[in-house]
mmCIF file of C-alpha atoms in Angstrom:
data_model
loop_
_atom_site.group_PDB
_atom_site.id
_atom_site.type_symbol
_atom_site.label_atom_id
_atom_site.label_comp_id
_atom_site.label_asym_id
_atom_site.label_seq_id
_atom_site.Cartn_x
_atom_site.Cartn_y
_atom_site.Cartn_z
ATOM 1 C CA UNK K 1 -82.451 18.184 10.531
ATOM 2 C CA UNK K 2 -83.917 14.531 10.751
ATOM 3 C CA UNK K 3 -87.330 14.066 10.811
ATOM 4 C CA UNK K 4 -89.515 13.340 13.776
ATOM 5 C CA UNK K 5 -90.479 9.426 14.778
ATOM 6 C CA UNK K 6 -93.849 8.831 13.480
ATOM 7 C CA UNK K 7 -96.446 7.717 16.027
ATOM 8 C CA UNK K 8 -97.019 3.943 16.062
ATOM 9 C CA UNK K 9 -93.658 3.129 14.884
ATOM 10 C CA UNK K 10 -91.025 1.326 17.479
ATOM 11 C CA UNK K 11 -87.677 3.388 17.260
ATOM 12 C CA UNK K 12 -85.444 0.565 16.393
ATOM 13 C CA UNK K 13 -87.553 -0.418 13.474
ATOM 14 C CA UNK K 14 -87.145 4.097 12.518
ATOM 15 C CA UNK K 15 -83.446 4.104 13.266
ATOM 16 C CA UNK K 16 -83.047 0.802 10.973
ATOM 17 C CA UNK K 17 -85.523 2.388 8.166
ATOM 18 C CA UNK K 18 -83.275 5.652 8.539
ATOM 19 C CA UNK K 19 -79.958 3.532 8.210
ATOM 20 C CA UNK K 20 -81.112 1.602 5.141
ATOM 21 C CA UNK K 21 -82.045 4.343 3.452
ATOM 22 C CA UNK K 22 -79.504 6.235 3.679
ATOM 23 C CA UNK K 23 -77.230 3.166 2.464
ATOM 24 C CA UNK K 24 -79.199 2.889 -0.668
ATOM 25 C CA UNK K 25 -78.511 6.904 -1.079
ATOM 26 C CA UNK K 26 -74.529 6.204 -0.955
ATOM 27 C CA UNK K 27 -74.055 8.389 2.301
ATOM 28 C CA UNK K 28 -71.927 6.096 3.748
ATOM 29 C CA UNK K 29 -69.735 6.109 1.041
ATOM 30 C CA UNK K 30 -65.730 6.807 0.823
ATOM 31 C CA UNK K 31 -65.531 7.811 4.668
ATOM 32 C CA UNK K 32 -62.407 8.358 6.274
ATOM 33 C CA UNK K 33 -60.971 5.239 7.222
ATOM 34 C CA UNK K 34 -63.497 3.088 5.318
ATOM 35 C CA UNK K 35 -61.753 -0.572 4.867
ATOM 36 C CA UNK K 36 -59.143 -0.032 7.360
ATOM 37 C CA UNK K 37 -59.758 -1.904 10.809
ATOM 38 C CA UNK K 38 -60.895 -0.270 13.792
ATOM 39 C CA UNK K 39 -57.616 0.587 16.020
ATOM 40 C CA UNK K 40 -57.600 -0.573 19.387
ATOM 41 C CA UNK K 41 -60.249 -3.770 18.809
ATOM 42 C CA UNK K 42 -57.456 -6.320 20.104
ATOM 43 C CA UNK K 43 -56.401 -3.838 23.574
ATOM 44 C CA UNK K 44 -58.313 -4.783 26.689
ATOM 45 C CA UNK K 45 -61.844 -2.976 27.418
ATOM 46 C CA UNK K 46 -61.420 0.909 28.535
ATOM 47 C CA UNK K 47 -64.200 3.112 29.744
ATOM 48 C CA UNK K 48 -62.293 6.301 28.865
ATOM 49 C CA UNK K 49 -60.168 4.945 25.753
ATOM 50 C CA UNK K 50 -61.419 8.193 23.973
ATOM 51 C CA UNK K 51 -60.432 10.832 26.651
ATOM 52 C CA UNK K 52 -57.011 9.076 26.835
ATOM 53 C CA UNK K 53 -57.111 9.381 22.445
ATOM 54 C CA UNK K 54 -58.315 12.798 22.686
ATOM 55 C CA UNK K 55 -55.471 14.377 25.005
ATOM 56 C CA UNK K 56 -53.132 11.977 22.330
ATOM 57 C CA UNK K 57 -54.446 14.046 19.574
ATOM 58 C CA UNK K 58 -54.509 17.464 20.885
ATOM 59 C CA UNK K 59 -51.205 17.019 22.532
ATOM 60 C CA UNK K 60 -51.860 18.542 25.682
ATOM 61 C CA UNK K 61 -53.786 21.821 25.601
ATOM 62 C CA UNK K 62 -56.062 20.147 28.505
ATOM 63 C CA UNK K 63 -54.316 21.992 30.386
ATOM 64 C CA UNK K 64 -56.262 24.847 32.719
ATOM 65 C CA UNK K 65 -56.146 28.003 30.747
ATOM 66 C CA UNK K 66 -53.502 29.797 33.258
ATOM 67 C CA UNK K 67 -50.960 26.688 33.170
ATOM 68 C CA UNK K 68 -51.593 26.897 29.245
ATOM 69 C CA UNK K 69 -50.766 30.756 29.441
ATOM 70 C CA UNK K 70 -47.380 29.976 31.760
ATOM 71 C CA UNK K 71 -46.703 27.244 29.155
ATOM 72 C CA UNK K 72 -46.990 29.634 26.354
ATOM 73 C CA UNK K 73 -45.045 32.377 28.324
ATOM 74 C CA UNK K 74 -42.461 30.103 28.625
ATOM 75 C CA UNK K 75 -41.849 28.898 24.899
ATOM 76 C CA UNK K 76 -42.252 32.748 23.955
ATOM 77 C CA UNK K 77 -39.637 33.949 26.486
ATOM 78 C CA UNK K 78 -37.305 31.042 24.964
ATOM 79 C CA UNK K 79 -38.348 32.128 21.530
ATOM 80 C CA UNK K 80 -37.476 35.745 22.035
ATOM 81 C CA UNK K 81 -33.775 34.423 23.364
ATOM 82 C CA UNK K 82 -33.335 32.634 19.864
ATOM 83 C CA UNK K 83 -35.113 35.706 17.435
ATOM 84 C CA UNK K 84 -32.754 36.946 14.840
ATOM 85 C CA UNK K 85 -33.356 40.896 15.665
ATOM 86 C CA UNK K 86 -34.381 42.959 18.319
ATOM 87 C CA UNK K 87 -37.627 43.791 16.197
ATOM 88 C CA UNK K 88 -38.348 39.972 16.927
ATOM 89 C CA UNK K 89 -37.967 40.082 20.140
ATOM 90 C CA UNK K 90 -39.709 42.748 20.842
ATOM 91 C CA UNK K 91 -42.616 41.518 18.697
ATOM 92 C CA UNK K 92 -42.436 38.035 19.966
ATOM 93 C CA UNK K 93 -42.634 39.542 23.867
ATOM 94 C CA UNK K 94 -45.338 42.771 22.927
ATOM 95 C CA UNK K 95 -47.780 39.559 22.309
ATOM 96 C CA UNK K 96 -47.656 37.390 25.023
ATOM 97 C CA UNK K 97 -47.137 40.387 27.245
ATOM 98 C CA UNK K 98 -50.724 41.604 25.890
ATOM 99 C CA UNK K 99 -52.084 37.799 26.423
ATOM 100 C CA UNK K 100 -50.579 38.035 29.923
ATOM 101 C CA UNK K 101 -52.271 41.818 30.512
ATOM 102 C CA UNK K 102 -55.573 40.161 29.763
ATOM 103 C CA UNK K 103 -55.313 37.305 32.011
ATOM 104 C CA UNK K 104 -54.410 39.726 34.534
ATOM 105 C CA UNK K 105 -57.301 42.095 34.415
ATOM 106 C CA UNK K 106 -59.703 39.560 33.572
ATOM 107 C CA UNK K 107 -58.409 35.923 35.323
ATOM 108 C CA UNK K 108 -58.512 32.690 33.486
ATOM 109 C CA UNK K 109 -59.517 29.883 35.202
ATOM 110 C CA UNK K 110 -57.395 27.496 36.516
ATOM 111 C CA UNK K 111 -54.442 27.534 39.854
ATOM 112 C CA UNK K 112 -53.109 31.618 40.616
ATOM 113 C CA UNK K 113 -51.269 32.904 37.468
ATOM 114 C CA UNK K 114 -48.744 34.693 39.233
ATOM 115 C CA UNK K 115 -47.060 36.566 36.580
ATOM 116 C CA UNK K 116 -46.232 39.506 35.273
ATOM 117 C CA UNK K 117 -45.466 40.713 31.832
ATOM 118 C CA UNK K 118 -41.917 40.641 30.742
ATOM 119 C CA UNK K 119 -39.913 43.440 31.125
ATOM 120 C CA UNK K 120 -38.989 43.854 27.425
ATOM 121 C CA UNK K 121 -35.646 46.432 28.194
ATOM 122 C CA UNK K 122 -34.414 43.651 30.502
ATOM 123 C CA UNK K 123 -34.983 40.800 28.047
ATOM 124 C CA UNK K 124 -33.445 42.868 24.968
ATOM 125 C CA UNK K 125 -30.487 43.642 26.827
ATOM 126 C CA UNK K 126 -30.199 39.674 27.848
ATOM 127 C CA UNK K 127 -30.297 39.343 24.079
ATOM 128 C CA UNK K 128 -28.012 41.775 23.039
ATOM 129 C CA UNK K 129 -25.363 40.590 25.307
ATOM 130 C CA UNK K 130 -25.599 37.298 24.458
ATOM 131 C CA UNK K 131 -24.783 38.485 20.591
ATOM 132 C CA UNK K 132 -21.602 39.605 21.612
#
């Protein structure tokens, strides 16, 4: 924890006391991207430059919890359709069916789910006949 501002001193002059001192101490040694030019200096002036970097880097899981859960019901569903054995499947659908349970009984926030879990008979069938 940092220390407290003494009395009688103007904050700029603690902040720059703080600074220096930890220069002399090496803390600002080797971090990442030391040397390397700040991206995005020569693009015009944007308020919300690191919201618009942040949904870049987590490749959008902004989304609201339920459309996340549809997303991931989705990919699972398509998933199961390309599993090598029925075991998969069934494994691959007995999760997000559980995640899709829990939403149900106690809702996420974010638009109406409106789902239901997958009816894993159906969906093995679908994947058995699409093996032969």
């Amino acid at each position: 924890m940092t220390q407290r501002k003494p009395a009688g001193v103007g904050f700029e002059t603690w902040v720059e006391r703080q600074i220096r001192e930890a220069q002399d101490k090496g803390e600002f040694d080797d971090l990442p991207g030391a040397g390397k030019p700040l991206a995005g200096l020569s693009e015009p002036h944007d308020e919300l430059w690191w919201v618009k970097d942040k949904v870049r880097r987590e490749e959008g899981t902004m989304l609201p919890p339920t459309l996340q859960l549809r997303k991931e019901a989705a990919e699972a569903r398509a998933a199961a359709g390309a599993a090598g054995t029925e075991d998969e499947v069934r494994r691959i659908l007995g999760e997000i069916n559980a995640r899709i349970t829990e939403a149900i009984r106690k809702p996420l926030s974010g638009p109406p789910l409106n789902m239901m879990p997958f009816d894993v008979e159906h969906v093995v069938r679908e994947w058995r006949l699409s093996r032969s």
